[in-house]
C-alpha positions as YAML, in Angstrom:
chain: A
units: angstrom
residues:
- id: 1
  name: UNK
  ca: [-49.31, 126.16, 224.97]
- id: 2
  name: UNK
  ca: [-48.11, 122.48, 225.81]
- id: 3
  name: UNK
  ca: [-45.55, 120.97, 223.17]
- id: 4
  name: UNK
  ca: [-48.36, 118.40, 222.19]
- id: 5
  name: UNK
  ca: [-50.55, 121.15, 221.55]
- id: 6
  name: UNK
  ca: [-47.49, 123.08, 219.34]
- id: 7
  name: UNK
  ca: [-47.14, 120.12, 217.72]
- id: 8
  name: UNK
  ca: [-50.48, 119.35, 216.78]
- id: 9
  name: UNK
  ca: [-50.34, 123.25, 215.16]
- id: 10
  name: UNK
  ca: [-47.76, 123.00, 213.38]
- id: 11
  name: UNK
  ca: [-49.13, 119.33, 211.90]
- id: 12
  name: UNK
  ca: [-52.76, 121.23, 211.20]
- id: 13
  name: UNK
  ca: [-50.94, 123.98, 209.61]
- id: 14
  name: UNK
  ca: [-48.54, 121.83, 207.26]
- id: 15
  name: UNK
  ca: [-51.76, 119.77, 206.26]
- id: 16
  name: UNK
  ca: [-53.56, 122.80, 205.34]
- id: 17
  name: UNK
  ca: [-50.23, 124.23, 203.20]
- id: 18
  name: UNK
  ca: [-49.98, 120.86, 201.55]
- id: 19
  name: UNK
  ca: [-53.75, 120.42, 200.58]
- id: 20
  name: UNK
  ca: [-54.45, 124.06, 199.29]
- id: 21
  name: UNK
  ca: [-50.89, 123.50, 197.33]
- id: 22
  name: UNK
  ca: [-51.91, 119.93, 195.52]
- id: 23
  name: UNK
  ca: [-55.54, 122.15, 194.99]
- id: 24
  name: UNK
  ca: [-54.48, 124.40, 193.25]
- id: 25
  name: UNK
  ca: [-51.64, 122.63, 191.21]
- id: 26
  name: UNK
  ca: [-54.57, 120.05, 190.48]
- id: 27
  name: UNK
  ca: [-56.98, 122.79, 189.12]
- id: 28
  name: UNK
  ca: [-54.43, 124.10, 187.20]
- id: 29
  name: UNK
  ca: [-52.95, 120.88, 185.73]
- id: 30
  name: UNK
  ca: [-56.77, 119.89, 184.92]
- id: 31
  name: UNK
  ca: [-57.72, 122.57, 182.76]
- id: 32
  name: UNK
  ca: [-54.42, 123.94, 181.25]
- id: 33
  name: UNK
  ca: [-52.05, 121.15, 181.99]
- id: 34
  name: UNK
  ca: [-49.40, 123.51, 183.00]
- id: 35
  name: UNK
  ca: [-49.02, 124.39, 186.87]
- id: 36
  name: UNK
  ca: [-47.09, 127.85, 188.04]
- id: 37
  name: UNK
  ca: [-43.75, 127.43, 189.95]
- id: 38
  name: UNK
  ca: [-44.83, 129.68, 192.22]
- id: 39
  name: UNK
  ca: [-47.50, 126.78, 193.97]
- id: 40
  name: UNK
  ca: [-44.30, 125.22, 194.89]
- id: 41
  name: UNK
  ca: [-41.87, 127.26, 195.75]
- id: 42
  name: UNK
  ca: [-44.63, 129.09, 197.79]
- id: 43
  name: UNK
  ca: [-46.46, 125.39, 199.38]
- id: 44
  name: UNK
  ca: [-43.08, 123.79, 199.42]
- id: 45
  name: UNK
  ca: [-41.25, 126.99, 201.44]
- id: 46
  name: UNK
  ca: [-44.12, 127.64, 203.74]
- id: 47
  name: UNK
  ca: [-44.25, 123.78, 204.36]
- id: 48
  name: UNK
  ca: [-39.92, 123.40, 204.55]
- id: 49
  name: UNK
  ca: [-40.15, 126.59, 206.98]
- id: 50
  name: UNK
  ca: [-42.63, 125.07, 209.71]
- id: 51
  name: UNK
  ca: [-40.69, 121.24, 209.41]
- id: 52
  name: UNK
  ca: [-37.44, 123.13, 210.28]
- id: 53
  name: UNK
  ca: [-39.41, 124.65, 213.22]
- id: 54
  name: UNK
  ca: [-40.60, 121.73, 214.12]
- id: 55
  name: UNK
  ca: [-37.14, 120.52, 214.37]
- id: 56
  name: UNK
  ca: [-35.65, 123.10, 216.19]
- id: 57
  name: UNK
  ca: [-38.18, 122.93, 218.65]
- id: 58
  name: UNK
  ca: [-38.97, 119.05, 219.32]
- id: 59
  name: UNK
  ca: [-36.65, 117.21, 221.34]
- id: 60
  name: UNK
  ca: [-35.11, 114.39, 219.98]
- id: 61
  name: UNK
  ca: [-36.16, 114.93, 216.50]
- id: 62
  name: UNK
  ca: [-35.28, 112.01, 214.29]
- id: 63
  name: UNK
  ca: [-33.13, 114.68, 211.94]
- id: 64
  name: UNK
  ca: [-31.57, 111.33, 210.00]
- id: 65
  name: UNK
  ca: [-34.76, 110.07, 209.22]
- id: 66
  name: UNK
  ca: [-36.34, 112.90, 208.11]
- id: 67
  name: UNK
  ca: [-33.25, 113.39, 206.26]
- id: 68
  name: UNK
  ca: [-33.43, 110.12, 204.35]
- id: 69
  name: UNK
  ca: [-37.24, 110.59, 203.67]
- id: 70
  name: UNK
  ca: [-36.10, 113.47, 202.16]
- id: 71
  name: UNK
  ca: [-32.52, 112.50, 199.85]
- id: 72
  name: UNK
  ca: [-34.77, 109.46, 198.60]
- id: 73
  name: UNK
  ca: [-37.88, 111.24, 197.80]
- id: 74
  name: UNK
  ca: [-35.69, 113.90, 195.64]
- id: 75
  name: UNK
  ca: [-33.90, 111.37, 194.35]
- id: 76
  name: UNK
  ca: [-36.77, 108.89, 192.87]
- id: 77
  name: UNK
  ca: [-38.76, 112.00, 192.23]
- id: 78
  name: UNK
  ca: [-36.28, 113.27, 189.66]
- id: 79
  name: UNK
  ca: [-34.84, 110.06, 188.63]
- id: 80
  name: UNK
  ca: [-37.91, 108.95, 187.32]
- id: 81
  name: UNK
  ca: [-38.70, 112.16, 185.61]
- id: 82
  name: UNK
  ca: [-35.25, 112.19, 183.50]
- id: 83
  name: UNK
  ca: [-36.59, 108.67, 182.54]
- id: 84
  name: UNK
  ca: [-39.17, 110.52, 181.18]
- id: 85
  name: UNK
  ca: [-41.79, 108.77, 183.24]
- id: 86
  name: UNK
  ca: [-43.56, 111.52, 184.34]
- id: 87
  name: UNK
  ca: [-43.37, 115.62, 184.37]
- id: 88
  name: UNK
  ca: [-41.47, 118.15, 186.19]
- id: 89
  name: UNK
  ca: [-44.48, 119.20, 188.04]
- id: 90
  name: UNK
  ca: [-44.91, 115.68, 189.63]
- id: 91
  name: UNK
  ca: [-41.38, 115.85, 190.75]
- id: 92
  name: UNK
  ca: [-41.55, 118.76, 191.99]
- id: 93
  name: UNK
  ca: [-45.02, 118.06, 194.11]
- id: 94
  name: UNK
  ca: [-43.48, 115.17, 195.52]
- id: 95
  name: UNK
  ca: [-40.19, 117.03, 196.30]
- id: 96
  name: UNK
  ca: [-42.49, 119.97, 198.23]
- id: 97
  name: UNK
  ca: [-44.38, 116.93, 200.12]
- id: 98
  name: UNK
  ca: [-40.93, 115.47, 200.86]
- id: 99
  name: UNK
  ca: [-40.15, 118.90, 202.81]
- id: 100
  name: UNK
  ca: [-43.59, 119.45, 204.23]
- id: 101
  name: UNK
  ca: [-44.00, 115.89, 205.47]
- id: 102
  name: UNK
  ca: [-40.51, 114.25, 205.65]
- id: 103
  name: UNK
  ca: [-42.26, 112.22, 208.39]
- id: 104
  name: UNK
  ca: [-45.22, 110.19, 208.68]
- id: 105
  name: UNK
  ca: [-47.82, 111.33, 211.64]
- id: 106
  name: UNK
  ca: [-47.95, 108.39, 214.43]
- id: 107
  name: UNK
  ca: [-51.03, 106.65, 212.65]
- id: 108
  name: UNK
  ca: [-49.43, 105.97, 209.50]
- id: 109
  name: UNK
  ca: [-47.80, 102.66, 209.12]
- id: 110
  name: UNK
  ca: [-44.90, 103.67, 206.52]
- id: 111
  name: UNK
  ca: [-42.38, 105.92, 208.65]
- id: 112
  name: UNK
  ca: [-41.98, 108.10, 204.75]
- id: 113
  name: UNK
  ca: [-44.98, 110.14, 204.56]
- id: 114
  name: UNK
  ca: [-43.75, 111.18, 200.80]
- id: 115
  name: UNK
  ca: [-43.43, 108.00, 199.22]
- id: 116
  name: UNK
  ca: [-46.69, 106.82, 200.95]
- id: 117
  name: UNK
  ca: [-48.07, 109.63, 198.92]
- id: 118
  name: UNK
  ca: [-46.75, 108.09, 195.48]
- id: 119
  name: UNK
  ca: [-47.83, 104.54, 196.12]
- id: 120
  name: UNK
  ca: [-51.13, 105.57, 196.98]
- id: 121
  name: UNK
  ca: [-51.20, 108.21, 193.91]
- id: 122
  name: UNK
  ca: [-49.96, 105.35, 191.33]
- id: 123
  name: UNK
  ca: [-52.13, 102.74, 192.49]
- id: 124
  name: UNK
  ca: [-55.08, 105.28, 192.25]
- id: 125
  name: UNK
  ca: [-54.48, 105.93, 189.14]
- id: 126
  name: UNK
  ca: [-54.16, 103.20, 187.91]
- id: 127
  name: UNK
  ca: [-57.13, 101.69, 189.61]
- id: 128
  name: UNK
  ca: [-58.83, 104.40, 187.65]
- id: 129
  name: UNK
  ca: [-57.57, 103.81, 184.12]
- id: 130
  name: UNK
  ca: [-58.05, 99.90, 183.66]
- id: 131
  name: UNK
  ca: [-61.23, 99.47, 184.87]
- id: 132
  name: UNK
  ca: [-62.68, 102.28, 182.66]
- id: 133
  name: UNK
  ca: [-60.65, 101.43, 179.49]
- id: 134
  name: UNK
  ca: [-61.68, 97.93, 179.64]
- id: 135
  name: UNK
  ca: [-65.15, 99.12, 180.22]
- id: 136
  name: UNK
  ca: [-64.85, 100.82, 177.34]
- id: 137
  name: UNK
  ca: [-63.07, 98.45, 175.36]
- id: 138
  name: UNK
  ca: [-65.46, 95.73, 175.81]
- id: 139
  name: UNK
  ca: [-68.58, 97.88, 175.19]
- id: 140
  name: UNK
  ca: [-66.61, 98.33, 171.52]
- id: 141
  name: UNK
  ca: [-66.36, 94.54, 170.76]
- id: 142
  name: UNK
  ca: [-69.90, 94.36, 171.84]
- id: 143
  name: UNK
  ca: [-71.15, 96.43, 169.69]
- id: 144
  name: UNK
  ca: [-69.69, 94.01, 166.89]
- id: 145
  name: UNK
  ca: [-66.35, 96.62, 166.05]
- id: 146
  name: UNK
  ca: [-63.09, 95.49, 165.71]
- id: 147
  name: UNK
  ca: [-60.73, 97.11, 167.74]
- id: 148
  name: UNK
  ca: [-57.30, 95.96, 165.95]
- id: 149
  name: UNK
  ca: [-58.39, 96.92, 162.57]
- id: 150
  name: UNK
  ca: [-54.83, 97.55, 160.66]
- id: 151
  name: UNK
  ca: [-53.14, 96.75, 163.84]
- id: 152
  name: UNK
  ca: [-49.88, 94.25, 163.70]
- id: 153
  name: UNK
  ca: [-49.31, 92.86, 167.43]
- id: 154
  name: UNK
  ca: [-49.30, 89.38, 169.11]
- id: 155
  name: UNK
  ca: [-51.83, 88.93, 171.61]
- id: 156
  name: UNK
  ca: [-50.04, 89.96, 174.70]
- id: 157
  name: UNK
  ca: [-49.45, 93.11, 173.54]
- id: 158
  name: UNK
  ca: [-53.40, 93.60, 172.48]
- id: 159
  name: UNK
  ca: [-54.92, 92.57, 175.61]
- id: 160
  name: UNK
  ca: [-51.99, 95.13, 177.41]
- id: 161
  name: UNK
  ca: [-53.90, 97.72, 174.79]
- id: 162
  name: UNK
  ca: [-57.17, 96.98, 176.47]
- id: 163
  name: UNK
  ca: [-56.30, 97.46, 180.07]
- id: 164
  name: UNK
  ca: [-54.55, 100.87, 178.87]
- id: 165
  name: UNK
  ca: [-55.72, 102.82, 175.66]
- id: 166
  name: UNK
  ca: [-59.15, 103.63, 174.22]
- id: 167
  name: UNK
  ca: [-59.67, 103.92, 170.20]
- id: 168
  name: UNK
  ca: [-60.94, 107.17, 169.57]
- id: 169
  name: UNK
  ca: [-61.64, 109.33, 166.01]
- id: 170
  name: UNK
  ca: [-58.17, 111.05, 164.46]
- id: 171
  name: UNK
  ca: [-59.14, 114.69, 165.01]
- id: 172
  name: UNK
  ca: [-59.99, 113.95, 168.70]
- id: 173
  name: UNK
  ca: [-56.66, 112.15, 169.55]
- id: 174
  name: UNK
  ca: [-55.56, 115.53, 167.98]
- id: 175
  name: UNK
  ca: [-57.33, 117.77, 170.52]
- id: 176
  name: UNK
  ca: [-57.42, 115.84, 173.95]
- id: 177
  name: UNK
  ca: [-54.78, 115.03, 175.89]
- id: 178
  name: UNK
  ca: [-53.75, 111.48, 174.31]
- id: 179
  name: UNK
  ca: [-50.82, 110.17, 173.80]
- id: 180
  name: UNK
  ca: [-50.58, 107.59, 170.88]
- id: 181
  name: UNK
  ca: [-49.96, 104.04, 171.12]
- id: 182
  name: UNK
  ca: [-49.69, 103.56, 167.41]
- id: 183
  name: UNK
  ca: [-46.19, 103.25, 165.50]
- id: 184
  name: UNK
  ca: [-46.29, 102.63, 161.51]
- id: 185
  name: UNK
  ca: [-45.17, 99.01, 160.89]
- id: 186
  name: UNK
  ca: [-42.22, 98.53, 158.65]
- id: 187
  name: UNK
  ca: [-43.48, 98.33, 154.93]
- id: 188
  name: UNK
  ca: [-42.03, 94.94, 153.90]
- id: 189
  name: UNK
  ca: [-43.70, 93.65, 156.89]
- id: 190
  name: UNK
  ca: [-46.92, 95.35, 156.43]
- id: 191
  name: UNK
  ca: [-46.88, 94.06, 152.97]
- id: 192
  name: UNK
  ca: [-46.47, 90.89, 153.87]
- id: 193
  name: UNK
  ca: [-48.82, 90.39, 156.22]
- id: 194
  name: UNK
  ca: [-51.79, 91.87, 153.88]
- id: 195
  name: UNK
  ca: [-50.48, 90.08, 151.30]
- id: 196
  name: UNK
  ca: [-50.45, 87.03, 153.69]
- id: 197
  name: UNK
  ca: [-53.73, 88.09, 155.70]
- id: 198
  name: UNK
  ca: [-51.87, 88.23, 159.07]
- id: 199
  name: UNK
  ca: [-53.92, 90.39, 161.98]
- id: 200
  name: UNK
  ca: [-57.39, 91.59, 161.30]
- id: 201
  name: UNK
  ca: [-59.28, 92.25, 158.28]
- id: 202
  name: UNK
  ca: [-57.30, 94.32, 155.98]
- id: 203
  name: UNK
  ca: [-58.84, 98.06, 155.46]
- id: 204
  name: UNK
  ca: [-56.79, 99.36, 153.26]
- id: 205
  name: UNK
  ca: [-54.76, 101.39, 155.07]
- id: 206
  name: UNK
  ca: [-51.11, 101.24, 156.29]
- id: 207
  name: UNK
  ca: [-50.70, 98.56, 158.94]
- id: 208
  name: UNK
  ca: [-49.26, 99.93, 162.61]
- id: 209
  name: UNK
  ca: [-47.61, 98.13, 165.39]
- id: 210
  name: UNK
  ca: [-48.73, 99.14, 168.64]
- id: 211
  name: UNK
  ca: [-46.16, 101.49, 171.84]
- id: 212
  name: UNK
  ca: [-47.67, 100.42, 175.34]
- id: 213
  name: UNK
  ca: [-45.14, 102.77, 176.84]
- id: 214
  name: UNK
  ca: [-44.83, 106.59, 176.58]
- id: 215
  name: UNK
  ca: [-42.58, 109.11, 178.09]
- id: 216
  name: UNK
  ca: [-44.56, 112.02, 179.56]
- id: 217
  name: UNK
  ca: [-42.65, 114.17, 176.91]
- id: 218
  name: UNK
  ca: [-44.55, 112.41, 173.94]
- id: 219
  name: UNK
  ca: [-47.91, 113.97, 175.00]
- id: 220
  name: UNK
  ca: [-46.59, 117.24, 174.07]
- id: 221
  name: UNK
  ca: [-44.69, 115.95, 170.62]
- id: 222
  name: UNK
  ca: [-46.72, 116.41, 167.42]
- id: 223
  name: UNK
  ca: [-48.86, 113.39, 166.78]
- id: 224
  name: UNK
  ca: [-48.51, 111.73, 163.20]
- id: 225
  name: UNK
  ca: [-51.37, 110.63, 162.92]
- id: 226
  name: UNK
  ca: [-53.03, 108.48, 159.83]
- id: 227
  name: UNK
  ca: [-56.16, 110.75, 158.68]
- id: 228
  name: UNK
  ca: [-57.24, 107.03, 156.38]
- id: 229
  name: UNK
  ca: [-57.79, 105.47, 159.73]
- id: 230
  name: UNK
  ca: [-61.05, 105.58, 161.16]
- id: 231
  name: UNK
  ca: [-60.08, 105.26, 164.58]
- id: 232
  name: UNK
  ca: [-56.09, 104.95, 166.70]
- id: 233
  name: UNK
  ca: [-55.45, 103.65, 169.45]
- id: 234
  name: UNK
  ca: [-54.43, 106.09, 172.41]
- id: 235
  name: UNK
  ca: [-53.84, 106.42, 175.70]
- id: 236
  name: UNK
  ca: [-55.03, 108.46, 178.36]
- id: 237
  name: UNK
  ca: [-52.83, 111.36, 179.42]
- id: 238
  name: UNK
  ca: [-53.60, 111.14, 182.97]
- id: 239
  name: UNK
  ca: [-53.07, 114.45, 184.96]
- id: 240
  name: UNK
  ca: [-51.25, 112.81, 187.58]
- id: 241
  name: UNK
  ca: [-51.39, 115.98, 190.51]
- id: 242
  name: UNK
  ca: [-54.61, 115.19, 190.64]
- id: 243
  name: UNK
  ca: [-54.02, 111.69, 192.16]
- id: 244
  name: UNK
  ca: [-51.25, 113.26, 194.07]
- id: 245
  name: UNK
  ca: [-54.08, 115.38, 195.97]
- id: 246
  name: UNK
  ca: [-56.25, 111.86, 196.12]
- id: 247
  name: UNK
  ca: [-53.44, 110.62, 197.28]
- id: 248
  name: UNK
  ca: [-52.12, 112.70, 199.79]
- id: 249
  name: UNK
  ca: [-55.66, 112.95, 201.51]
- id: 250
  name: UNK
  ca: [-55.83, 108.97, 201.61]
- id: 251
  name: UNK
  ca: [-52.36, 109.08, 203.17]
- id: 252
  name: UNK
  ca: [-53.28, 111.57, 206.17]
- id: 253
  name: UNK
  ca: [-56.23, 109.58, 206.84]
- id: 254
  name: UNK
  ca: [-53.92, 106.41, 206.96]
- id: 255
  name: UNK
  ca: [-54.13, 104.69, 204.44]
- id: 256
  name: UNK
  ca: [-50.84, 103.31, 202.64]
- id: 257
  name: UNK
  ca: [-52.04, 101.29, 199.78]
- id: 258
  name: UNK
  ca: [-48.92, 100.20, 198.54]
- id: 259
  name: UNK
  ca: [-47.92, 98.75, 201.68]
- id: 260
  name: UNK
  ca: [-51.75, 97.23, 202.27]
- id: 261
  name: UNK
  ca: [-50.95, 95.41, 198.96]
- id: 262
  name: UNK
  ca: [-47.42, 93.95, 198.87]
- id: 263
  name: UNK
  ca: [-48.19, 92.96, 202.48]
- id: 264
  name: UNK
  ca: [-50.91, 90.73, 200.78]
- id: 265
  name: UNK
  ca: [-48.37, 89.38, 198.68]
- id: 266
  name: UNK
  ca: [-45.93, 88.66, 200.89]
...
């Protein structure tokens, strides 16, 4: 076999290891939202295994590069998930990318396969999630309901609430994967403001401010939730692996969306 024909294996073979690996992580983090360590250590091994092959065998390997893609994969990938940003699974699918793929085939325009993988998975996902929760959102005021009913927040933080959360019924918020964007205002300001009709009509219940930002660690936190209020506020709890796979498959085929965009920009 010719070395461009090796190579070519050993790229068909890491592909396939990677994409049954993000599969089955994404099935799993779809319906149970817990994924075995055992997809990585097997996808991420199997994949680490055939790179180091790969390197062994091709001359002049770029080992420094393929070293970097690596150190700064790991690193972002478990810095942001101390920040609480996202899970341990994410950092770990990136991480087993990072070793699979540490670099880019020759089509791709960024030389770091891995972190062409998370720009295309965030922008995904969030291409995803505003679209349909303004959808939503708008459908709601249409229909003549208020959405900030008992809500105490300027109007930045509201129309941030639109592009990002849904209102949805107490004992659902309980049940789906949600996390809450609703905090109980203080009670000398919530007092004050029914008392001086600031916000939206008053219902009667306890007034709340409003949390655009969660850590992934508040999804699985007990929700305090007010059973008076007809509807909270809440945010999807996106299973992010499953972008990961969307995004991994738009990367082979060449496409790095991140990079497509801030060259737009710039």
């Amino acid at each position: 076999m010719t070395g461009i024909g090796m190579v070519w294996m050993i790229f068909e073979a890491k592909a396939l290891i990677a994409g049954i690996m993000l599969a089955v992580a994404s099935y799993q983090d779809f319906r149970t939202r817990e994924i075995d360590d055992k997809v990585w250590l097997i996808g991420g091994g199997l994949g680490g295994a055939l790179t180091a092959y790969e390197a062994l065998f091709t001359p002049a390997y770029p080992y420094l590069l393929a070293g970097f893609s690596i150190g700064i994969t790991a690193a972002l990938a478990f810095g942001v998930y101390y920040l609480g940003l996202y899970g341990g699974a994410d950092a770990k699918a990136l991480l087993a990318i990072a070793l699979t793929f540490p670099l880019a085939p020759s089509w791709i325009t960024s030389p770091l396969f891995p972190i062409a993988v998370l720009g295309n998975s965030l922008l995904l996902s969030v291409l995803l999630l505003i679209p349909t929760c303004l959808a939503l959102n708008l459908a709601w005021k249409v229909s003549g309901r208020s959405l900030f009913d008992g809500v105490e927040a300027p109007w930045v933080k509201k129309a941030a609430a639109m592009l990002t959360g849904v209102r949805v019924r107490p004992a659902i918020a309980r049940k789906v994967h949600f996390n809450l964007m609703e905090v109980p205002a203080p009670k000398c300001e919530s007092a004050g403001n029914v008392q001086g009709g600031g916000g939206e009509e008053n219902d009667g219940n306890e007034r709340v401010r409003l949390k655009l930002f969660s850590r992934v660690t508040d999804e699985d936190e007990e929700k305090v939730i007010d059973d008076r209020r007809d509807y909270v506020w809440v945010t999807p709890a996106i299973p992010m692996i499953v972008f990961f796979l969307a995004g991994y498959i738009s990367a082979l085929l060449g496409w790095d969306i991140l990079f497509a965009v801030v060259s737009l920009l710039i």
